[in-house]
XYZ file of C-alpha atoms in Angstrom:
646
model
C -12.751 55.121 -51.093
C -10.366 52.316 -50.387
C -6.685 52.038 -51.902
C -6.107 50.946 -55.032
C -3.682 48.468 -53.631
C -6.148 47.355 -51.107
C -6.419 44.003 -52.771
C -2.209 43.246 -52.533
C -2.842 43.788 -48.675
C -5.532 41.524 -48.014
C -4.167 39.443 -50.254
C -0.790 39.689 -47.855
C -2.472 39.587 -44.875
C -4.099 36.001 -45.988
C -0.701 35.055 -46.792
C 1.352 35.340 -43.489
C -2.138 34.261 -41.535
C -2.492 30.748 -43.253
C 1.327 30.319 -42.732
C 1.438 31.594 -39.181
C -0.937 28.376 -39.436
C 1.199 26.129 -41.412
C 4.103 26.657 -38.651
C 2.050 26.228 -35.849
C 1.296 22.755 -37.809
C 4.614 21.711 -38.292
C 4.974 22.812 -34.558
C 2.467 19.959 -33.322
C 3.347 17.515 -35.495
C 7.378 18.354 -33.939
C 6.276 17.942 -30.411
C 3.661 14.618 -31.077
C 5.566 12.365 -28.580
C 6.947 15.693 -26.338
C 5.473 14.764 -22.508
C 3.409 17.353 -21.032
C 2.525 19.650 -24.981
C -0.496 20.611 -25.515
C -1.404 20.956 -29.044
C -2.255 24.524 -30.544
C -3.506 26.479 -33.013
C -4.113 29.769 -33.988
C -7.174 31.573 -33.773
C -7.827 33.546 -36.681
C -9.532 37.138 -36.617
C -11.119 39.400 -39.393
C -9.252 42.637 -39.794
C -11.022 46.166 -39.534
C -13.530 46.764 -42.534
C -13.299 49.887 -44.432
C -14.718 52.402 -43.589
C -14.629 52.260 -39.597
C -17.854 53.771 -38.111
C -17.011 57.618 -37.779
C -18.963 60.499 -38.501
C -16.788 61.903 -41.756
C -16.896 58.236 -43.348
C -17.050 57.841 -46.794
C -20.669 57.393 -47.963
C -20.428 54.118 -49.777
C -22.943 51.023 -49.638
C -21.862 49.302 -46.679
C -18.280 48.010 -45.301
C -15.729 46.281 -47.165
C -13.435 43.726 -45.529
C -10.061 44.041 -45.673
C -8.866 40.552 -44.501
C -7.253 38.399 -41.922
C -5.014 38.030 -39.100
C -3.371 35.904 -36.659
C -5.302 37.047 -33.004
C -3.198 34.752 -30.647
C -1.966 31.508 -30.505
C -3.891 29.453 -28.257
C -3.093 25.799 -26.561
C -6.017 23.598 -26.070
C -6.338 22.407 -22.495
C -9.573 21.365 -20.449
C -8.404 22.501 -17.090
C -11.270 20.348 -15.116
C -9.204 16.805 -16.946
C -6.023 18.406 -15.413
C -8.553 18.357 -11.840
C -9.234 14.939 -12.228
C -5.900 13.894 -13.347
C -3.771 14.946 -10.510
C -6.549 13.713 -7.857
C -6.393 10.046 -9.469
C -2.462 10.417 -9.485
C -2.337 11.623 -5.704
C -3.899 8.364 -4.995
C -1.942 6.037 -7.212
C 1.324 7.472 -5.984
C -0.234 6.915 -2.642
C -1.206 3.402 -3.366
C 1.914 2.565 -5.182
C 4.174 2.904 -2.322
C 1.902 0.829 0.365
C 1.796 -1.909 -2.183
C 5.664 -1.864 -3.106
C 6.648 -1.480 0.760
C 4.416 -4.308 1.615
C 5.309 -6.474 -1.459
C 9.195 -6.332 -0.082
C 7.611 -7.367 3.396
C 5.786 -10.666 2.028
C 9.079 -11.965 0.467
C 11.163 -11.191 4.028
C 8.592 -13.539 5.683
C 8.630 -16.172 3.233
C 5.336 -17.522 4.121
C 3.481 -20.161 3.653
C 7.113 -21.920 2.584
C 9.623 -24.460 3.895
C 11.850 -21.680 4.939
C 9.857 -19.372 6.979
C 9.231 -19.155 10.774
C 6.153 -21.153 11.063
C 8.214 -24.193 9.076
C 11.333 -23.647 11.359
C 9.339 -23.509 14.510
C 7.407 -26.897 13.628
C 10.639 -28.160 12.731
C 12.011 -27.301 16.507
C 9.198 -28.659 17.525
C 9.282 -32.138 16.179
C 12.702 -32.607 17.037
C 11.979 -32.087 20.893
C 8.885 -34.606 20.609
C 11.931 -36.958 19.527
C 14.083 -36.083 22.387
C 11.319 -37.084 24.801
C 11.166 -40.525 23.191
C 14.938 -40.660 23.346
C 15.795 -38.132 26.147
C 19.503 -39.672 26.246
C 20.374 -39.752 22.529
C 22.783 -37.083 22.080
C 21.936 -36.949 18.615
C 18.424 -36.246 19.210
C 19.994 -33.115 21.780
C 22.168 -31.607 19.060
C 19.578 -31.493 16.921
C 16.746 -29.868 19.583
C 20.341 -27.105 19.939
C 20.515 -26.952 16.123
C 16.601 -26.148 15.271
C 16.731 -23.649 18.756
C 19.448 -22.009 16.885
C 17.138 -21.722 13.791
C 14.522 -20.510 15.291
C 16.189 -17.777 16.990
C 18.352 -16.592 13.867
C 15.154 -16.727 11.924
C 13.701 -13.971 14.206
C 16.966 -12.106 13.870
C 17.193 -12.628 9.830
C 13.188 -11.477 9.685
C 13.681 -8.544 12.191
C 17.061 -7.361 10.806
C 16.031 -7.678 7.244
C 12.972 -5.580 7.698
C 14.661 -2.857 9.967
C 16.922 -2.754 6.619
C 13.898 -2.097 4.498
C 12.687 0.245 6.954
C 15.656 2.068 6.530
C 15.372 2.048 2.781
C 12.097 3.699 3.028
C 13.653 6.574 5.197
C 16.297 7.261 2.006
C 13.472 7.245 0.272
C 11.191 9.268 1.702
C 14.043 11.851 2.149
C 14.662 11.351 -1.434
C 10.765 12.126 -2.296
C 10.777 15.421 -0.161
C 13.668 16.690 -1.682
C 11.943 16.578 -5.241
C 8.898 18.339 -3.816
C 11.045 20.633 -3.223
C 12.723 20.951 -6.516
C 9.686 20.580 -7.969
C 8.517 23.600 -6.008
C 11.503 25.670 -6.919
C 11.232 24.916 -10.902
C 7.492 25.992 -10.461
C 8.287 28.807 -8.891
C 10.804 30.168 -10.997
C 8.275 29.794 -13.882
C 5.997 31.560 -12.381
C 8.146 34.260 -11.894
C 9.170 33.949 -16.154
C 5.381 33.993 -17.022
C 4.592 37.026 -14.844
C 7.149 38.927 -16.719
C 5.606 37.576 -20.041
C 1.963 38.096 -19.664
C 1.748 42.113 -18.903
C 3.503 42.315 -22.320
C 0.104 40.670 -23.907
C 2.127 37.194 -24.582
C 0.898 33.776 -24.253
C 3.639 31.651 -22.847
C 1.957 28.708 -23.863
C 5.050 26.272 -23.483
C 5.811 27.509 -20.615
C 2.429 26.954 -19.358
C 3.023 23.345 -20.330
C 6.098 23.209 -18.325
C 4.499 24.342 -15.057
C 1.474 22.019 -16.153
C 3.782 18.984 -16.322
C 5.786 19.847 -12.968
C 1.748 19.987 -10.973
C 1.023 16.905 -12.200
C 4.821 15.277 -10.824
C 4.159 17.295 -7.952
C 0.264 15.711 -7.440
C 1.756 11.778 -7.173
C 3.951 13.101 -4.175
C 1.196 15.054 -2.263
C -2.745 16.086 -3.341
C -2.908 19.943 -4.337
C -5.114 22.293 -4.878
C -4.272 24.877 -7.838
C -5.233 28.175 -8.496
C -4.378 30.968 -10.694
C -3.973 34.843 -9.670
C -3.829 37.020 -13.283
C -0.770 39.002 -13.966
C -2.865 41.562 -16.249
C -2.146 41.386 -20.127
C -4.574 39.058 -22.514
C -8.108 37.800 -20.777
C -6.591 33.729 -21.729
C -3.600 34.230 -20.294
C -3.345 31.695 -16.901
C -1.097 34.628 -14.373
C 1.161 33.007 -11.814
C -0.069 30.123 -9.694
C -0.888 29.183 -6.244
C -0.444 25.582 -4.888
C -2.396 24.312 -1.466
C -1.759 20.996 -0.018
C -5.113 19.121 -0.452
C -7.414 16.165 1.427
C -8.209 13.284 0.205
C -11.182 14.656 -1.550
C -9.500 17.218 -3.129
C -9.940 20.211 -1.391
C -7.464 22.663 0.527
C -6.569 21.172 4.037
C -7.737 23.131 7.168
C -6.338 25.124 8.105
C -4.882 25.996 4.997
C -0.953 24.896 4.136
C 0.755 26.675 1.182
C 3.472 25.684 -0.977
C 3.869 27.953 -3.006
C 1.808 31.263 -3.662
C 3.067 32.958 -6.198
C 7.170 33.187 -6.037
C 6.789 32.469 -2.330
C 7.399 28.909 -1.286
C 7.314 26.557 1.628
C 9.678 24.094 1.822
C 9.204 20.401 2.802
C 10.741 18.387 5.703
C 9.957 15.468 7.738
C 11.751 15.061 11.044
C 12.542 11.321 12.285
C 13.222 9.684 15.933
C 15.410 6.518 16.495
C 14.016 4.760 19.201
C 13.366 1.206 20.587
C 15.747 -0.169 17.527
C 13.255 1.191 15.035
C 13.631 4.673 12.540
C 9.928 6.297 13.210
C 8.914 9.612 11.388
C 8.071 12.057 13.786
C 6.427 15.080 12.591
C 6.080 16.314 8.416
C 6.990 20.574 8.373
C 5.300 22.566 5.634
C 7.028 25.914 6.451
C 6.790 26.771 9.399
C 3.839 24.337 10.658
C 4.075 20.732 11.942
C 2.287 18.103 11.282
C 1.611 14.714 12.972
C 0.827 11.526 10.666
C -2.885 12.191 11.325
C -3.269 15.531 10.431
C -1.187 15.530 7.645
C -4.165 14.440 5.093
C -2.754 15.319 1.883
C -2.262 11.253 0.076
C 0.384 10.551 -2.526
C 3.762 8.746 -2.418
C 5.080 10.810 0.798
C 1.724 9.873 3.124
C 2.737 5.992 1.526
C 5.725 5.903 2.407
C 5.841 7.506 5.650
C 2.721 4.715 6.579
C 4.995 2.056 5.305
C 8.045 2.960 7.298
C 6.495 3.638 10.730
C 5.515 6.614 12.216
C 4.766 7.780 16.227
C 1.141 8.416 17.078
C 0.166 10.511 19.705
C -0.274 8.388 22.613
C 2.951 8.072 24.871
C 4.479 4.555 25.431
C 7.786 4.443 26.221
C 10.342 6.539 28.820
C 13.858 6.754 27.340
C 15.831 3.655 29.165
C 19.158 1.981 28.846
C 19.999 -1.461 30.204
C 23.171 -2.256 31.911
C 25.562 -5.790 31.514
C 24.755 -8.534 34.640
C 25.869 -8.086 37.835
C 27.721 -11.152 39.329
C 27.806 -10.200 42.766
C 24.597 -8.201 43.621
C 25.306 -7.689 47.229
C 28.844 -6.405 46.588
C 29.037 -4.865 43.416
C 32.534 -3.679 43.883
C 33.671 -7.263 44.312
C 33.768 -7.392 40.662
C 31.622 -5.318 38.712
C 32.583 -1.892 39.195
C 35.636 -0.235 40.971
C 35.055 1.982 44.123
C 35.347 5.589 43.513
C 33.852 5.248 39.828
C 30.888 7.236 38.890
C 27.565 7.762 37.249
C 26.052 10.906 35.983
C 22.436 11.300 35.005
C 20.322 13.534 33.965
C 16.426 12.617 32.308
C 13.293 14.212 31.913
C 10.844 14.737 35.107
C 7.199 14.706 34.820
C 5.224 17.887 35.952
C 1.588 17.104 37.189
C -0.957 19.093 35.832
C 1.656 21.304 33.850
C 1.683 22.391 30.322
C 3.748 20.800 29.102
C 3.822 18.053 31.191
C 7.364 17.445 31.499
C 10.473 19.211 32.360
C 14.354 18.506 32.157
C 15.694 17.189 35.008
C 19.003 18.392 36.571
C 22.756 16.890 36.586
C 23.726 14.261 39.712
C 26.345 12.100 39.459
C 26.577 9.075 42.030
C 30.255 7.548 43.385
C 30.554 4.031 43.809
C 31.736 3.366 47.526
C 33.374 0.440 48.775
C 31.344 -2.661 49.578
C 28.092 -1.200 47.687
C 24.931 -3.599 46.876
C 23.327 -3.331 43.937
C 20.314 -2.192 45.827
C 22.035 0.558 47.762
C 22.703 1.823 44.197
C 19.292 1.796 42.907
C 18.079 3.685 45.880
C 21.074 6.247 45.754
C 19.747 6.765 42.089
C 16.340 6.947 42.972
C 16.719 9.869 45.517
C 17.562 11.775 43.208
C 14.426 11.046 41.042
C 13.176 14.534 42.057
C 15.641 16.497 40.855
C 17.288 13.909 38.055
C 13.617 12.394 36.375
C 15.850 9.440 36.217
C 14.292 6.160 38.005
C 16.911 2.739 38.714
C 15.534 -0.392 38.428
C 16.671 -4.024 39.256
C 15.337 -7.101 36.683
C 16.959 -10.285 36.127
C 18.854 -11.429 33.691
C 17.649 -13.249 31.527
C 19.642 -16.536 30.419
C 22.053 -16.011 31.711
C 22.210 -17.752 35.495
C 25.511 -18.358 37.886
C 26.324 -20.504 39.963
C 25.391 -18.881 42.879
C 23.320 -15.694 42.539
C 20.819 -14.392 40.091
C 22.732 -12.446 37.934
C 20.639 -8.957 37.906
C 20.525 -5.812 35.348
C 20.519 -1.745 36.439
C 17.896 -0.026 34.775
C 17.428 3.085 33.973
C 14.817 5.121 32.907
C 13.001 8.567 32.798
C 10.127 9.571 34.870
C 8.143 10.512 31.990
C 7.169 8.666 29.238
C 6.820 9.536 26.091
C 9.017 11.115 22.456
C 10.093 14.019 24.757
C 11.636 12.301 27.011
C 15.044 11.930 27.180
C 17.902 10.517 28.837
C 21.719 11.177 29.358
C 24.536 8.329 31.170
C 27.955 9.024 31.561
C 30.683 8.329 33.823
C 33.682 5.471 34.609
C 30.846 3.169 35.997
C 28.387 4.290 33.486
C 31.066 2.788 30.532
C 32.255 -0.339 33.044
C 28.174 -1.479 32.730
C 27.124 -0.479 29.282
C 24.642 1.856 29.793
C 26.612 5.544 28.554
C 25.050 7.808 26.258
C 22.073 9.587 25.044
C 18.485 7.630 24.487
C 15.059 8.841 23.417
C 11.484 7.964 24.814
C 8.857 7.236 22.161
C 4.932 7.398 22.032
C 3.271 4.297 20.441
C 4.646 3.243 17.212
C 2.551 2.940 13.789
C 2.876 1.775 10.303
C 3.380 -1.057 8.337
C 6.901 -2.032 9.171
C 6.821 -0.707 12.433
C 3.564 -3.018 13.445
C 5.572 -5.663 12.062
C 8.766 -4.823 13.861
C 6.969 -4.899 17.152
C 4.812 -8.098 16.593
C 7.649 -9.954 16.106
C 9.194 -8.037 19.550
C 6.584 -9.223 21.123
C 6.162 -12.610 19.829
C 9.728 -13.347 20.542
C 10.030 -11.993 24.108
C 6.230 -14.248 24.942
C 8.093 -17.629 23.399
C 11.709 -16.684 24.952
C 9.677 -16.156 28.661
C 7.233 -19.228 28.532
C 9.929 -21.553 27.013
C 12.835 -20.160 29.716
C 10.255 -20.754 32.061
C 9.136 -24.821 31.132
C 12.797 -25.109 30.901
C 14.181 -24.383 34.067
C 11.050 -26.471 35.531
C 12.645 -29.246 33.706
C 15.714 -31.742 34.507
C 19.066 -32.075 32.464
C 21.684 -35.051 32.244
C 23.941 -32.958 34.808
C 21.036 -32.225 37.271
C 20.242 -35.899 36.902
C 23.598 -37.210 36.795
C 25.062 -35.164 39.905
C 21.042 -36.573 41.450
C 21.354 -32.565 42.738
C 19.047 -29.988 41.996
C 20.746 -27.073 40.468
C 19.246 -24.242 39.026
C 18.223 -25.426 35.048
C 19.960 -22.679 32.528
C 17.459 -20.795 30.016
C 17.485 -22.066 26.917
C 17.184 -18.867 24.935
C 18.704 -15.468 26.179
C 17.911 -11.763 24.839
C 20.589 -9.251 24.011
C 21.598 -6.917 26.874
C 19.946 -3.788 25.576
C 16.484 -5.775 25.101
C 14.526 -4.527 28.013
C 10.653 -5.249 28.650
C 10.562 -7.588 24.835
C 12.017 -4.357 22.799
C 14.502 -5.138 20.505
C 14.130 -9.110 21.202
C 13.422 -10.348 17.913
C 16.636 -8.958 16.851
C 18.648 -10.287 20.043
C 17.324 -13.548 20.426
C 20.002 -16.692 20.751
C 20.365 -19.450 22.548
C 21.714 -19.062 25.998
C 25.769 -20.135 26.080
C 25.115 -22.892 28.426
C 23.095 -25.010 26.286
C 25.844 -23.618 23.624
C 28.341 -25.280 25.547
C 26.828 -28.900 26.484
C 23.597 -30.490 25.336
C 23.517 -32.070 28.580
C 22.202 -28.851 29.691
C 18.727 -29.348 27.532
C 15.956 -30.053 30.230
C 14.173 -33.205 28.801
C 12.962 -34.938 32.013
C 10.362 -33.766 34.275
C 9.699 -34.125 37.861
C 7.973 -37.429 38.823
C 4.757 -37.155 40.055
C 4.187 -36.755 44.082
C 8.570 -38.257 44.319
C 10.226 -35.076 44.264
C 12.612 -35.666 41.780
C 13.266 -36.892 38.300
C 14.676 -39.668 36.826
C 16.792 -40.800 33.761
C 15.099 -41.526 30.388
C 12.280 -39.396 31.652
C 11.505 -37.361 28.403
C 7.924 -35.460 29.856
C 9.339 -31.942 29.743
C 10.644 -32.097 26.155
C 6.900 -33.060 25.736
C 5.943 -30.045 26.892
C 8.214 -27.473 25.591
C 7.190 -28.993 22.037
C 3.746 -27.498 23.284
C 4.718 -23.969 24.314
C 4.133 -22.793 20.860
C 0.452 -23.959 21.307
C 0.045 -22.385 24.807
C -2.126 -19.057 25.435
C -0.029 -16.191 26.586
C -1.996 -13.431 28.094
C 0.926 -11.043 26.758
C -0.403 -11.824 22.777
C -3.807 -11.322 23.743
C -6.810 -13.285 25.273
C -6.374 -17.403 24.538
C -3.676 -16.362 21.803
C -0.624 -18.669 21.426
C 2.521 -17.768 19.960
C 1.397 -20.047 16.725
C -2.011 -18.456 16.202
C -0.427 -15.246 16.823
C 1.605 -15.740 14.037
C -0.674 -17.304 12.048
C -2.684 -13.776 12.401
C -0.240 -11.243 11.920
C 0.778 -13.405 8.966
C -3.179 -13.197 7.621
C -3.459 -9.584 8.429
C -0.211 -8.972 6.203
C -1.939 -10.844 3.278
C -5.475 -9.230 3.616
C -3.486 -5.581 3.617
C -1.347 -6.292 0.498
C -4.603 -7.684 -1.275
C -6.242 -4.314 -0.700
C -3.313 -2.755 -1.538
C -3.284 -4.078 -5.078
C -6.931 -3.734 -5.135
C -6.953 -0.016 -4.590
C -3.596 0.804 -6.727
C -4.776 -1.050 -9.622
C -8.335 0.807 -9.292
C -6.294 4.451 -9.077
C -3.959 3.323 -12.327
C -7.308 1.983 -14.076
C -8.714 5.776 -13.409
C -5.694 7.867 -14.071
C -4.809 5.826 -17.680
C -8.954 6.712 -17.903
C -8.163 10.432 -17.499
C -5.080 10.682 -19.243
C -6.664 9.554 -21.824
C -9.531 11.488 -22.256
C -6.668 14.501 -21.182
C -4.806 13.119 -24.308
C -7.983 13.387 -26.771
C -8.228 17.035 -25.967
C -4.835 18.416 -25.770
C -3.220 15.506 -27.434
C -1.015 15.885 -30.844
C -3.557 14.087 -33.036
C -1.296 13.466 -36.266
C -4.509 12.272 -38.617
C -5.750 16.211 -37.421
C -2.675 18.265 -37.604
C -2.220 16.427 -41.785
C -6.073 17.450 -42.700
C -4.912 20.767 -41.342
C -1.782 21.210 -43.090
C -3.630 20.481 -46.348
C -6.071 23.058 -45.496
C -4.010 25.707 -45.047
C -1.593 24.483 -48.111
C -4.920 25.332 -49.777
C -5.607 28.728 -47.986
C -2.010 30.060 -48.767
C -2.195 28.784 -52.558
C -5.736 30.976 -53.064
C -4.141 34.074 -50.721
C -1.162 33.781 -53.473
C -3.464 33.333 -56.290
C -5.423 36.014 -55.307
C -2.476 38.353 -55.370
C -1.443 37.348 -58.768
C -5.223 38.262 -59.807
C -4.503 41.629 -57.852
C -1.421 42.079 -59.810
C -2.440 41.221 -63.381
C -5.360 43.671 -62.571
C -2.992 46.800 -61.812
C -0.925 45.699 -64.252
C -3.830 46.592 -66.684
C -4.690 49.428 -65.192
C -1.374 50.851 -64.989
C 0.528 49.550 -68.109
C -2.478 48.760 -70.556
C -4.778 52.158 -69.865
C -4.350 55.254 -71.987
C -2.477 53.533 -75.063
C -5.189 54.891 -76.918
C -4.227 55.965 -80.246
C -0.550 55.692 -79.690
């Protein structure tokens, strides 16, 4: 038989059940704009009937109910959305870097405009076809010096302003991996909250959301995989989770990288190299494994921005090198380069045939500078000690900048082996006299938006500076003319002193100081045919340095010319940042696609939470209505029974 008061406790039980669901309510409608809630509710669950099965129970016609309870409080989340939600966001962070990196690059080139290189070089060009029509005009020569000048400080604005960009993305990047790993820690430690939570048969369900909201900031950076190891307690409860780096289709990369398994984490890094006037990322660490650009296949804004800012690929290309200032007197260098008794000290990285690796560091020589020394007798005292050193000497000229009497020459110096381990070490009195102290780097090939760029315009720059140099000193100035001699013709454009085989010329291009000095110096007239010699008002080789631009240079590529070479690293620029935009505004179409169909499931839906409200309003008003029934009933039994007679 049941208690009398039976009726008060179901009665109670109905109560606090419909306004455990009331709170939770008012506890959605609260958090209806929070980022990252997921709605809840409660899940309600009939109480024990009376009698339980059990061998002494009372014999009465069947089982009675005795009410209702809160079971648990449960968020609603579909956890294959939260799948497809972080995939679409790896790629849109991914996406969204190329296309900001490469939107910064089309505004530095300026193109098609009357202020870019193409419109500067046509400009240069036009006003040397007017100095051969008026080879003697000095007005026509200042202005040929004036659009040179342009046309080399538009190289150095271009190259300069994107090394500075390139140099932005490198804060940046460093910025990104350092809120992976915060990211990673705040995951962590609430992992480490829930698993002292769940064993107690709680559902931490806003800290769930939490860690839920710090995957998906973690998924723009780098594609994960997620999954969940149980930390006992109820069968919904999530346990503590496991994050993977991920491919590109979503699965864990191979071999397998962890971030963070359990309250065990990885941390992030990404080691850099500074080499050949460019900031190149060299290797990403997970923990304690490396990565090259190539195998690290996990998208999102870190793979974007280390594309965008240049990376080195495997292939070697470079030994470490340093370039020394002219010589003047290449047969005596002590005549007024360097001092006798001064000294150079090396040291570089050998190359070991068939070894693994292939390379070893070389050993410490230094060389004295004796009295009466060529230049060549110190390239081969350098070079003997190749060996032993891995350091190889050099002569090449120097460009632009001729004497009088000699070809002024450059030292240098460079490892035997090529490549991002190599390395190379200068000191000494002689070593500072030239220029060439200190510690360089060898590189492999370079890769990546800005550090194609970068090089392009290297490359472009060094082919125009050689060809037009060369057409130049071919040519006849006023002096050369004037004096009816034949003097060596100046270059008309010189590269800085640390440019060395067309690195770093883009940045160092100017006009050579000669033609700085004097217009006469410009090289208008031309040899006349078959007369050996040239004469004045003879404007033929102005002609043809207006042409250079147009002329194929093997160095660019097969029957490409410094315009069409430009023309096609300007195209491939604008074909890249259409797909760019194509792809990023496909992955943000997707992800909004997601998030909203993410949204219509765990959502605060305030239409939903009202029609609740009212229905529990409802629930609560009949629990307390059926109580007051209960009541009035005992209150007969007990009050208005047995007054019989009285």
């Amino acid at each position: 038989m049941s208690s009398t008061f039976n009726g008060l406790e179901v009665a109670k039980r109905a109560l606090f059940t419909q306004q455990s669901a009331l709170q939770t309510t008012g506890h959605n409608i609260s958090n209806a704009n929070t980022p990252g809630y997921s709605r809840q509710r409660v899940n309600f669950e009939q109480t024990a009937p009376f009698p339980p099965s059990s061998r002494n129970r009372p014999e009465i016609p069947g089982q009675v109910g005795s009410g209702v309870q809160a079971g648990s409080v449960q968020r609603v989340r579909e956890e294959f959305l939260d799948v497809q939600f972080r995939g679409e966001n790896s790629k849109q962070g991914y996406f969204d870097s190329l296309t900001n990196a490469i939107n910064k690059m089309e505004e530095i080139m300026n193109e098609p405009t009357e202020q870019g290189l193409s419109k500067t070089m046509d400009r240069f060009s036009n006003a040397l076809q007017d100095l051969s029509d008026n080879p003697q005009d000095a007005g026509a020569r200042s202005v040929v010096r004036q659009r040179g000048a342009s046309v080399a400080e538009t190289f150095n604005y271009i190259s300069n302003s994107l090394s500075t960009i390139q140099k932005d993305l490198k804060n940046e990047t460093n910025v990104t991996v350092k809120d992976i790993n915060s990211t990673l820690t705040q995951i962590k430690n609430l992992n480490k909250q829930i698993g002292e939570i769940e064993p107690n048969g709680y559902l931490p369900n806003d800290l769930y959301d939490e860690r839920d909201r710090l995957i998906d900031d973690l998924s723009n950076m780098v594609n994960v995989d997620v999954s969940y190891t149980s930390n006992g307690g109820k069968a919904m409860a999530q346990g503590q989770v496991s994050i993977q780096l991920a491919d590109e289709t979503g699965k864990p990369m191979s071999p397998q990288v962890s971030l963070l398994d359990g309250e065990n984490m990885n941390k992030v890094g990404v080691t850099y190299n500074e080499t050949m006037g460019q900031t190149l990322v060299d290797e990403i660490q997970v923990g304690g494994q490396s990565f090259s650009f190539d195998e690290f296949e996990s998208q999102g804004k870190l793979k974007g921005l280390v594309r965008s800012m240049g990376y080195m690929g495997d292939k070697p290309q470079v030994e470490a090198f340093s370039v020394s200032t002219s010589f003047s007197k290449v047969d005596d260098i002590t005549a007024s380069d360097l001092d006798a008794g001064s000294t150079i000290t090396i040291k570089g990285t050998s190359t070991v045939d068939d070894g693994d690796p292939p390379y070893e560091q070389g050993e410490t020589a230094t060389i004295t500078i004796e009295d009466g020394m060529s230049l060549q007798d110190l390239t081969d005292a350098i070079n003997n000690e190749t060996e032993n050193t891995g350091v190889v000497a050099e002569i090449v000229p120097a460009t632009g900048e001729p004497g009088a009497d000699v070809t002024p020459k450059r030292l240098v110096l460079k490892t035997e082996h090529v490549g991002k381990e190599a390395s190379l070490s200068v000191s000494g009195t002689a070593a500072k006299s030239l220029g060439i102290q200190g510690e360089t780097d060898g590189s492999n090939e370079a890769k990546g938006i800005y550090a194609d760029m970068l090089q392009n315009l290297d490359d472009m720059a060094f082919a125009f500076t050689e060809e037009f140099n060369r057409a130049h000193r071919e040519g006849y100035n006023l002096k050369n003319l004037e004096d009816n001699e034949n003097p060596k013709t100046p270059n008309f454009f010189t590269l800085g002193q640390g440019s060395y085989e067309g690195i770093g010329a883009a940045n160092s291009m100017s006009i050579s100081k000669e033609i700085q000095q004097s217009t006469d110096n410009i090289a208008a007239a031309q040899e006349a045919e078959g007369e050996g010699r040239a004469y004045i008002g003879n404007g033929d080789n102005a002609r043809d340095l207006a042409n250079v631009r147009n002329v194929s240079l093997e160095e660019l590529g097969k029957k490409t010319s410094v315009s069409s070479f430009y023309e096609s690293i300007i195209g491939d620029m604008g074909v890249q940042s259409q797909e760019f935009r194509r792809l990023e505004d496909n992955s943000s179409t997707l992800k909004q696609s997601v998030e909203e169909r993410r949204q219509s499931v765990s959502g605060v839906s305030l239409d939903e939470e009202m029609s609740n409200m009212i229905k529990f309003q409802h629930a609560y008003n009949a629990a307390a209505r059926n109580m007051t029934t209960v009541d009035e009933m005992l209150d007969k039994i007990i009050n208005g029974m047995g007054r019989v007679g009285r």
